Amino acid sequence: MVSQISVDQFLSIFELRSALEPFAIRLAHQRKPVDAAKQAQDMLKRGWNAVASKDVSLQINLDYEFHEMIYGWAGNPAIRDTMRTNWNHIRRSMGVVLRRGVASKTSWEEHDRIIAALMRSDVELAEDEMRQHIERAQEKTAALLSEC
């Protein structure tokens, strides 16, 4: 039996994400591999295919892989390890949201904007897009979790 994630636990994770993930974007810009654009396009294509499939588990796994790609590019094991610890809870909260009918299309549109800004070397915009992505997810998810 899996315990339900509390709203307080969820909010604390998203506070951490809102600080770490924009910073990971900055590091990713500095350290991304030479084939980053190809990796990103492959990831985005897989993400959009998951949206089309309506397979909730696949959507959750690919969302994680998208963020993991950014952590990998950042080249900071502390960020990667800290976020991996929290992704089990994030996945559970994403499951609540997606199973309640909230489309993952918005998330992949946001991922597209993050990558587009990052590939154009507009780091400030990429950081802001990541921050907004996390804040929007937090708002949607917190509302749904408080209903449970």
Short mmCIF file of N, CA and C in Angstrom, two decimals:
data_model
loop_
_atom_site.label_atom_id
_atom_site.label_comp_id
_atom_site.label_asym_id
_atom_site.label_seq_id
_atom_site.Cartn_x
_atom_site.Cartn_y
_atom_site.Cartn_z
N MET A 1 0.84 -1.18 0.00
CA MET A 1 0.00 0.00 0.00
C MET A 1 0.88 1.25 0.00
N VAL A 2 0.55 2.21 -0.84
CA VAL A 2 1.32 3.44 -0.96
C VAL A 2 0.57 4.54 -0.22
N SER A 3 1.29 5.24 0.65
CA SER A 3 0.65 6.32 1.37
C SER A 3 0.45 7.52 0.46
N GLN A 4 -0.60 8.28 0.76
CA GLN A 4 -0.89 9.46 -0.03
C GLN A 4 0.12 10.55 0.31
N ILE A 5 0.53 11.30 -0.69
CA ILE A 5 1.46 12.39 -0.45
C ILE A 5 0.69 13.55 0.18
N SER A 6 1.24 14.12 1.22
CA SER A 6 0.57 15.24 1.88
C SER A 6 0.83 16.52 1.11
N VAL A 7 -0.09 17.47 1.22
CA VAL A 7 0.07 18.75 0.55
C VAL A 7 1.33 19.45 1.06
N ASP A 8 1.59 19.38 2.37
CA ASP A 8 2.79 20.02 2.92
C ASP A 8 4.07 19.42 2.35
N GLN A 9 4.12 18.10 2.26
CA GLN A 9 5.30 17.43 1.69
C GLN A 9 5.47 17.83 0.23
N PHE A 10 4.38 17.83 -0.49
CA PHE A 10 4.41 18.22 -1.89
C PHE A 10 4.94 19.65 -2.05
N LEU A 11 4.41 20.58 -1.26
CA LEU A 11 4.84 21.98 -1.37
C LEU A 11 6.32 22.15 -1.03
N SER A 12 6.81 21.41 -0.05
CA SER A 12 8.23 21.53 0.28
C SER A 12 9.12 21.04 -0.86
N ILE A 13 8.70 20.00 -1.55
CA ILE A 13 9.46 19.50 -2.70
C ILE A 13 9.45 20.54 -3.82
N PHE A 14 8.30 21.16 -4.05
CA PHE A 14 8.23 22.13 -5.13
C PHE A 14 8.97 23.43 -4.80
N GLU A 15 9.06 23.78 -3.53
CA GLU A 15 9.91 24.91 -3.15
C GLU A 15 11.36 24.61 -3.49
N LEU A 16 11.80 23.39 -3.20
CA LEU A 16 13.16 22.98 -3.53
C LEU A 16 13.37 22.99 -5.05
N ARG A 17 12.41 22.44 -5.78
CA ARG A 17 12.52 22.41 -7.25
C ARG A 17 12.64 23.81 -7.83
N SER A 18 11.85 24.74 -7.29
CA SER A 18 11.85 26.09 -7.86
C SER A 18 13.19 26.79 -7.68
N ALA A 19 14.00 26.33 -6.73
CA ALA A 19 15.34 26.88 -6.55
C ALA A 19 16.37 26.09 -7.37
N LEU A 20 16.31 24.77 -7.30
CA LEU A 20 17.33 23.93 -7.94
C LEU A 20 17.23 23.84 -9.45
N GLU A 21 16.04 23.71 -9.97
CA GLU A 21 15.93 23.43 -11.41
C GLU A 21 16.30 24.64 -12.28
N PRO A 22 15.93 25.86 -11.94
CA PRO A 22 16.45 26.98 -12.73
C PRO A 22 17.99 27.08 -12.66
N PHE A 23 18.55 26.77 -11.49
CA PHE A 23 20.01 26.74 -11.37
C PHE A 23 20.60 25.64 -12.25
N ALA A 24 19.93 24.50 -12.31
CA ALA A 24 20.39 23.41 -13.19
C ALA A 24 20.37 23.86 -14.65
N ILE A 25 19.40 24.67 -15.02
CA ILE A 25 19.35 25.22 -16.38
C ILE A 25 20.60 26.05 -16.66
N ARG A 26 20.98 26.90 -15.72
CA ARG A 26 22.17 27.75 -15.88
C ARG A 26 23.41 26.88 -16.08
N LEU A 27 23.56 25.87 -15.23
CA LEU A 27 24.71 24.97 -15.36
C LEU A 27 24.66 24.18 -16.66
N ALA A 28 23.45 23.75 -17.03
CA ALA A 28 23.29 22.98 -18.27
C ALA A 28 23.73 23.82 -19.47
N HIS A 29 23.42 25.08 -19.45
CA HIS A 29 23.86 25.95 -20.55
C HIS A 29 25.38 25.95 -20.67
N GLN A 30 26.04 26.01 -19.54
CA GLN A 30 27.50 26.08 -19.52
C GLN A 30 28.15 24.75 -19.88
N ARG A 31 27.48 23.64 -19.56
CA ARG A 31 28.12 22.33 -19.62
C ARG A 31 27.48 21.34 -20.57
N LYS A 32 26.44 21.72 -21.26
CA LYS A 32 25.71 20.75 -22.09
C LYS A 32 26.63 20.13 -23.14
N PRO A 33 26.35 18.89 -23.49
CA PRO A 33 27.20 18.20 -24.47
C PRO A 33 27.00 18.77 -25.87
N VAL A 34 27.92 18.47 -26.75
CA VAL A 34 27.85 18.98 -28.12
C VAL A 34 26.60 18.50 -28.86
N ASP A 35 26.07 17.34 -28.47
CA ASP A 35 24.88 16.82 -29.12
C ASP A 35 23.60 17.13 -28.34
N ALA A 36 23.64 18.17 -27.52
CA ALA A 36 22.48 18.51 -26.68
C ALA A 36 21.23 18.79 -27.51
N ALA A 37 21.38 19.50 -28.61
CA ALA A 37 20.21 19.82 -29.43
C ALA A 37 19.54 18.55 -29.95
N LYS A 38 20.34 17.59 -30.38
CA LYS A 38 19.78 16.32 -30.86
C LYS A 38 19.12 15.56 -29.72
N GLN A 39 19.79 15.50 -28.56
CA GLN A 39 19.20 14.83 -27.40
C GLN A 39 17.86 15.47 -27.05
N ALA A 40 17.84 16.80 -27.04
CA ALA A 40 16.61 17.52 -26.68
C ALA A 40 15.50 17.24 -27.67
N GLN A 41 15.80 17.27 -28.96
CA GLN A 41 14.77 17.02 -29.97
C GLN A 41 14.25 15.59 -29.87
N ASP A 42 15.13 14.64 -29.63
CA ASP A 42 14.69 13.25 -29.43
C ASP A 42 13.78 13.14 -28.21
N MET A 43 14.16 13.80 -27.13
CA MET A 43 13.36 13.76 -25.91
C MET A 43 11.99 14.40 -26.13
N LEU A 44 11.97 15.56 -26.77
CA LEU A 44 10.70 16.24 -27.03
C LEU A 44 9.79 15.39 -27.92
N LYS A 45 10.38 14.76 -28.92
CA LYS A 45 9.58 13.88 -29.80
C LYS A 45 8.97 12.73 -29.00
N ARG A 46 9.78 12.12 -28.15
CA ARG A 46 9.26 11.01 -27.31
C ARG A 46 8.17 11.51 -26.37
N GLY A 47 8.37 12.71 -25.82
CA GLY A 47 7.36 13.28 -24.93
C GLY A 47 6.04 13.53 -25.63
N TRP A 48 6.11 14.12 -26.83
CA TRP A 48 4.88 14.38 -27.58
C TRP A 48 4.20 13.07 -28.00
N ASN A 49 4.98 12.05 -28.30
CA ASN A 49 4.39 10.74 -28.61
C ASN A 49 3.68 10.16 -27.39
N ALA A 50 4.24 10.38 -26.21
CA ALA A 50 3.60 9.91 -24.98
C ALA A 50 2.28 10.64 -24.75
N VAL A 51 2.27 11.95 -25.00
CA VAL A 51 1.03 12.72 -24.87
C VAL A 51 -0.03 12.13 -25.80
N ALA A 52 0.35 11.88 -27.04
CA ALA A 52 -0.60 11.33 -28.02
C ALA A 52 -1.10 9.95 -27.61
N SER A 53 -0.24 9.18 -26.94
CA SER A 53 -0.61 7.82 -26.55
C SER A 53 -1.63 7.78 -25.41
N LYS A 54 -1.68 8.87 -24.63
CA LYS A 54 -2.55 8.96 -23.45
C LYS A 54 -2.18 7.94 -22.36
N ASP A 55 -0.98 7.38 -22.46
CA ASP A 55 -0.47 6.42 -21.47
C ASP A 55 0.13 7.21 -20.30
N VAL A 56 -0.60 7.23 -19.18
CA VAL A 56 -0.20 8.04 -18.03
C VAL A 56 1.17 7.64 -17.50
N SER A 57 1.43 6.36 -17.37
CA SER A 57 2.73 5.91 -16.86
C SER A 57 3.87 6.35 -17.77
N LEU A 58 3.68 6.23 -19.06
CA LEU A 58 4.69 6.65 -20.02
C LEU A 58 4.91 8.16 -19.94
N GLN A 59 3.84 8.92 -19.82
CA GLN A 59 3.94 10.37 -19.71
C GLN A 59 4.75 10.76 -18.47
N ILE A 60 4.47 10.12 -17.36
CA ILE A 60 5.19 10.41 -16.11
C ILE A 60 6.66 10.06 -16.26
N ASN A 61 6.95 8.89 -16.81
CA ASN A 61 8.35 8.47 -16.97
C ASN A 61 9.12 9.39 -17.90
N LEU A 62 8.50 9.83 -18.98
CA LEU A 62 9.21 10.71 -19.91
C LEU A 62 9.36 12.12 -19.34
N ASP A 63 8.42 12.56 -18.52
CA ASP A 63 8.59 13.85 -17.85
C ASP A 63 9.82 13.79 -16.95
N TYR A 64 9.93 12.71 -16.19
CA TYR A 64 11.11 12.51 -15.35
C TYR A 64 12.39 12.50 -16.21
N GLU A 65 12.36 11.77 -17.32
CA GLU A 65 13.55 11.69 -18.19
C GLU A 65 13.93 13.06 -18.74
N PHE A 66 12.95 13.91 -19.05
CA PHE A 66 13.23 15.25 -19.52
C PHE A 66 14.03 16.02 -18.46
N HIS A 67 13.53 16.01 -17.23
CA HIS A 67 14.21 16.75 -16.16
C HIS A 67 15.57 16.11 -15.84
N GLU A 68 15.64 14.80 -15.89
CA GLU A 68 16.91 14.09 -15.66
C GLU A 68 17.94 14.47 -16.73
N MET A 69 17.48 14.69 -17.96
CA MET A 69 18.37 15.13 -19.02
C MET A 69 19.01 16.47 -18.65
N ILE A 70 18.21 17.38 -18.15
CA ILE A 70 18.71 18.70 -17.74
C ILE A 70 19.72 18.54 -16.60
N TYR A 71 19.38 17.70 -15.61
CA TYR A 71 20.31 17.48 -14.49
C TYR A 71 21.63 16.91 -15.00
N GLY A 72 21.54 15.98 -15.94
CA GLY A 72 22.75 15.40 -16.50
C GLY A 72 23.60 16.44 -17.21
N TRP A 73 22.96 17.29 -17.98
CA TRP A 73 23.70 18.36 -18.66
C TRP A 73 24.33 19.31 -17.66
N ALA A 74 23.67 19.53 -16.53
CA ALA A 74 24.20 20.44 -15.50
C ALA A 74 25.51 19.92 -14.94
N GLY A 75 25.69 18.60 -14.96
CA GLY A 75 26.95 18.02 -14.50
C GLY A 75 27.20 18.18 -13.02
N ASN A 76 26.14 18.31 -12.25
CA ASN A 76 26.28 18.48 -10.80
C ASN A 76 25.59 17.30 -10.12
N PRO A 77 26.34 16.33 -9.63
CA PRO A 77 25.74 15.14 -9.02
C PRO A 77 24.85 15.45 -7.81
N ALA A 78 25.14 16.52 -7.10
CA ALA A 78 24.31 16.86 -5.93
C ALA A 78 22.90 17.24 -6.37
N ILE A 79 22.78 17.98 -7.47
CA ILE A 79 21.45 18.32 -7.98
C ILE A 79 20.73 17.05 -8.43
N ARG A 80 21.42 16.25 -9.23
CA ARG A 80 20.81 15.02 -9.74
C ARG A 80 20.36 14.12 -8.60
N ASP A 81 21.22 13.89 -7.62
CA ASP A 81 20.88 12.98 -6.52
C ASP A 81 19.76 13.53 -5.65
N THR A 82 19.78 14.82 -5.38
CA THR A 82 18.72 15.44 -4.58
C THR A 82 17.38 15.32 -5.28
N MET A 83 17.38 15.59 -6.56
CA MET A 83 16.12 15.53 -7.29
C MET A 83 15.65 14.09 -7.48
N ARG A 84 16.55 13.16 -7.67
CA ARG A 84 16.13 11.76 -7.80
C ARG A 84 15.41 11.29 -6.55
N THR A 85 15.89 11.72 -5.40
CA THR A 85 15.24 11.36 -4.14
C THR A 85 13.79 11.83 -4.11
N ASN A 86 13.55 12.98 -4.68
CA ASN A 86 12.21 13.57 -4.62
C ASN A 86 11.30 13.17 -5.77
N TRP A 87 11.84 12.62 -6.83
CA TRP A 87 11.01 12.30 -7.98
C TRP A 87 10.00 11.18 -7.70
N ASN A 88 10.25 10.32 -6.75
CA ASN A 88 9.23 9.32 -6.41
C ASN A 88 7.95 10.01 -5.97
N HIS A 89 8.09 11.05 -5.16
CA HIS A 89 6.92 11.81 -4.70
C HIS A 89 6.33 12.65 -5.83
N ILE A 90 7.18 13.22 -6.65
CA ILE A 90 6.70 14.02 -7.78
C ILE A 90 5.90 13.13 -8.73
N ARG A 91 6.39 11.93 -9.00
CA ARG A 91 5.67 11.00 -9.88
C ARG A 91 4.29 10.68 -9.32
N ARG A 92 4.23 10.46 -8.01
CA ARG A 92 2.93 10.14 -7.39
C ARG A 92 1.98 11.32 -7.55
N SER A 93 2.46 12.53 -7.34
CA SER A 93 1.58 13.69 -7.49
C SER A 93 1.19 13.89 -8.95
N MET A 94 2.11 13.62 -9.89
CA MET A 94 1.77 13.71 -11.31
C MET A 94 0.68 12.70 -11.67
N GLY A 95 0.76 11.53 -11.09
CA GLY A 95 -0.27 10.52 -11.33
C GLY A 95 -1.64 11.01 -10.92
N VAL A 96 -1.73 11.68 -9.78
CA VAL A 96 -3.00 12.24 -9.32
C VAL A 96 -3.53 13.23 -10.36
N VAL A 97 -2.66 14.11 -10.81
CA VAL A 97 -3.06 15.15 -11.76
C VAL A 97 -3.50 14.54 -13.08
N LEU A 98 -2.69 13.66 -13.64
CA LEU A 98 -3.02 13.09 -14.95
C LEU A 98 -4.25 12.18 -14.90
N ARG A 99 -4.41 11.46 -13.81
CA ARG A 99 -5.58 10.58 -13.69
C ARG A 99 -6.86 11.37 -13.44
N ARG A 100 -6.72 12.62 -13.03
CA ARG A 100 -7.87 13.50 -12.86
C ARG A 100 -8.21 14.24 -14.15
N GLY A 101 -7.53 13.91 -15.22
CA GLY A 101 -7.87 14.45 -16.52
C GLY A 101 -7.13 15.71 -16.93
N VAL A 102 -6.15 16.15 -16.15
CA VAL A 102 -5.37 17.31 -16.56
C VAL A 102 -4.39 16.84 -17.63
N ALA A 103 -4.44 17.49 -18.77
CA ALA A 103 -3.64 17.07 -19.92
C ALA A 103 -2.16 17.37 -19.72
N SER A 104 -1.32 16.46 -20.16
CA SER A 104 0.13 16.69 -20.08
C SER A 104 0.64 17.53 -21.25
N LYS A 105 -0.26 17.89 -22.16
CA LYS A 105 0.11 18.71 -23.31
C LYS A 105 0.77 20.02 -22.86
N THR A 106 0.21 20.66 -21.86
CA THR A 106 0.76 21.93 -21.36
C THR A 106 2.19 21.75 -20.89
N SER A 107 2.46 20.67 -20.19
CA SER A 107 3.80 20.41 -19.68
C SER A 107 4.81 20.30 -20.81
N TRP A 108 4.44 19.61 -21.90
CA TRP A 108 5.38 19.45 -23.01
C TRP A 108 5.51 20.73 -23.82
N GLU A 109 4.49 21.57 -23.85
CA GLU A 109 4.64 22.90 -24.45
C GLU A 109 5.67 23.70 -23.66
N GLU A 110 5.60 23.59 -22.34
CA GLU A 110 6.56 24.27 -21.48
C GLU A 110 7.96 23.71 -21.66
N HIS A 111 8.08 22.40 -21.76
CA HIS A 111 9.38 21.78 -22.03
C HIS A 111 9.95 22.30 -23.34
N ASP A 112 9.10 22.41 -24.36
CA ASP A 112 9.54 22.96 -25.65
C ASP A 112 10.13 24.36 -25.47
N ARG A 113 9.44 25.21 -24.72
CA ARG A 113 9.92 26.59 -24.53
C ARG A 113 11.22 26.63 -23.74
N ILE A 114 11.36 25.76 -22.76
CA ILE A 114 12.60 25.69 -21.98
C ILE A 114 13.77 25.35 -22.90
N ILE A 115 13.58 24.31 -23.69
CA ILE A 115 14.65 23.85 -24.59
C ILE A 115 14.94 24.91 -25.66
N ALA A 116 13.91 25.51 -26.22
CA ALA A 116 14.13 26.52 -27.26
C ALA A 116 14.99 27.66 -26.72
N ALA A 117 14.67 28.15 -25.53
CA ALA A 117 15.44 29.24 -24.93
C ALA A 117 16.86 28.78 -24.63
N LEU A 118 17.00 27.58 -24.10
CA LEU A 118 18.32 27.06 -23.76
C LEU A 118 19.19 26.89 -25.01
N MET A 119 18.62 26.41 -26.09
CA MET A 119 19.39 26.21 -27.32
C MET A 119 19.75 27.53 -27.98
N ARG A 120 18.96 28.57 -27.72
CA ARG A 120 19.29 29.92 -28.24
C ARG A 120 20.26 30.65 -27.33
N SER A 121 20.67 29.99 -26.24
CA SER A 121 21.55 30.58 -25.23
C SER A 121 20.91 31.76 -24.51
N ASP A 122 19.58 31.77 -24.44
CA ASP A 122 18.85 32.77 -23.66
C ASP A 122 18.63 32.15 -22.28
N VAL A 123 19.68 32.16 -21.48
CA VAL A 123 19.68 31.45 -20.21
C VAL A 123 18.65 32.02 -19.25
N GLU A 124 18.56 33.34 -19.19
CA GLU A 124 17.59 33.95 -18.27
C GLU A 124 16.17 33.53 -18.62
N LEU A 125 15.83 33.53 -19.91
CA LEU A 125 14.50 33.09 -20.31
C LEU A 125 14.30 31.60 -20.00
N ALA A 126 15.31 30.79 -20.28
CA ALA A 126 15.21 29.35 -19.99
C ALA A 126 14.99 29.11 -18.50
N GLU A 127 15.72 29.84 -17.65
CA GLU A 127 15.53 29.73 -16.20
C GLU A 127 14.11 30.14 -15.81
N ASP A 128 13.66 31.25 -16.39
CA ASP A 128 12.31 31.75 -16.08
C ASP A 128 11.25 30.76 -16.55
N GLU A 129 11.44 30.20 -17.74
CA GLU A 129 10.49 29.20 -18.24
C GLU A 129 10.44 27.98 -17.32
N MET A 130 11.62 27.54 -16.82
CA MET A 130 11.65 26.41 -15.90
C MET A 130 10.92 26.76 -14.60
N ARG A 131 11.19 27.93 -14.08
CA ARG A 131 10.55 28.37 -12.84
C ARG A 131 9.02 28.42 -13.01
N GLN A 132 8.57 28.99 -14.11
CA GLN A 132 7.13 29.06 -14.37
C GLN A 132 6.52 27.68 -14.56
N HIS A 133 7.25 26.80 -15.21
CA HIS A 133 6.81 25.41 -15.41
C HIS A 133 6.55 24.76 -14.05
N ILE A 134 7.48 24.93 -13.14
CA ILE A 134 7.35 24.33 -11.81
C ILE A 134 6.21 24.99 -11.03
N GLU A 135 6.11 26.31 -11.11
CA GLU A 135 5.05 27.02 -10.39
C GLU A 135 3.67 26.62 -10.89
N ARG A 136 3.50 26.49 -12.21
CA ARG A 136 2.19 26.08 -12.75
C ARG A 136 1.86 24.66 -12.31
N ALA A 137 2.84 23.78 -12.35
CA ALA A 137 2.60 22.40 -11.89
C ALA A 137 2.23 22.39 -10.42
N GLN A 138 2.91 23.20 -9.63
CA GLN A 138 2.63 23.28 -8.20
C GLN A 138 1.20 23.73 -7.95
N GLU A 139 0.77 24.76 -8.64
CA GLU A 139 -0.59 25.28 -8.44
C GLU A 139 -1.64 24.23 -8.78
N LYS A 140 -1.51 23.60 -9.95
CA LYS A 140 -2.48 22.59 -10.38
C LYS A 140 -2.50 21.42 -9.41
N THR A 141 -1.32 20.96 -9.06
CA THR A 141 -1.22 19.75 -8.24
C THR A 141 -1.68 20.00 -6.82
N ALA A 142 -1.28 21.12 -6.24
CA ALA A 142 -1.68 21.43 -4.86
C ALA A 142 -3.20 21.50 -4.75
N ALA A 143 -3.85 22.10 -5.75
CA ALA A 143 -5.31 22.19 -5.73
C ALA A 143 -5.94 20.80 -5.75
N LEU A 144 -5.42 19.93 -6.61
CA LEU A 144 -5.97 18.58 -6.70
C LEU A 144 -5.67 17.74 -5.46
N LEU A 145 -4.47 17.88 -4.91
CA LEU A 145 -4.11 17.11 -3.72
C LEU A 145 -4.95 17.54 -2.52
N SER A 146 -5.29 18.80 -2.44
CA SER A 146 -6.09 19.27 -1.31
C SER A 146 -7.53 18.77 -1.38
N GLU A 147 -7.97 18.37 -2.59
CA GLU A 147 -9.30 17.79 -2.76
C GLU A 147 -9.36 16.33 -2.33
N CYS A 148 -8.22 15.66 -2.31
CA CYS A 148 -8.19 14.21 -2.00
C CYS A 148 -8.41 13.96 -0.52
#
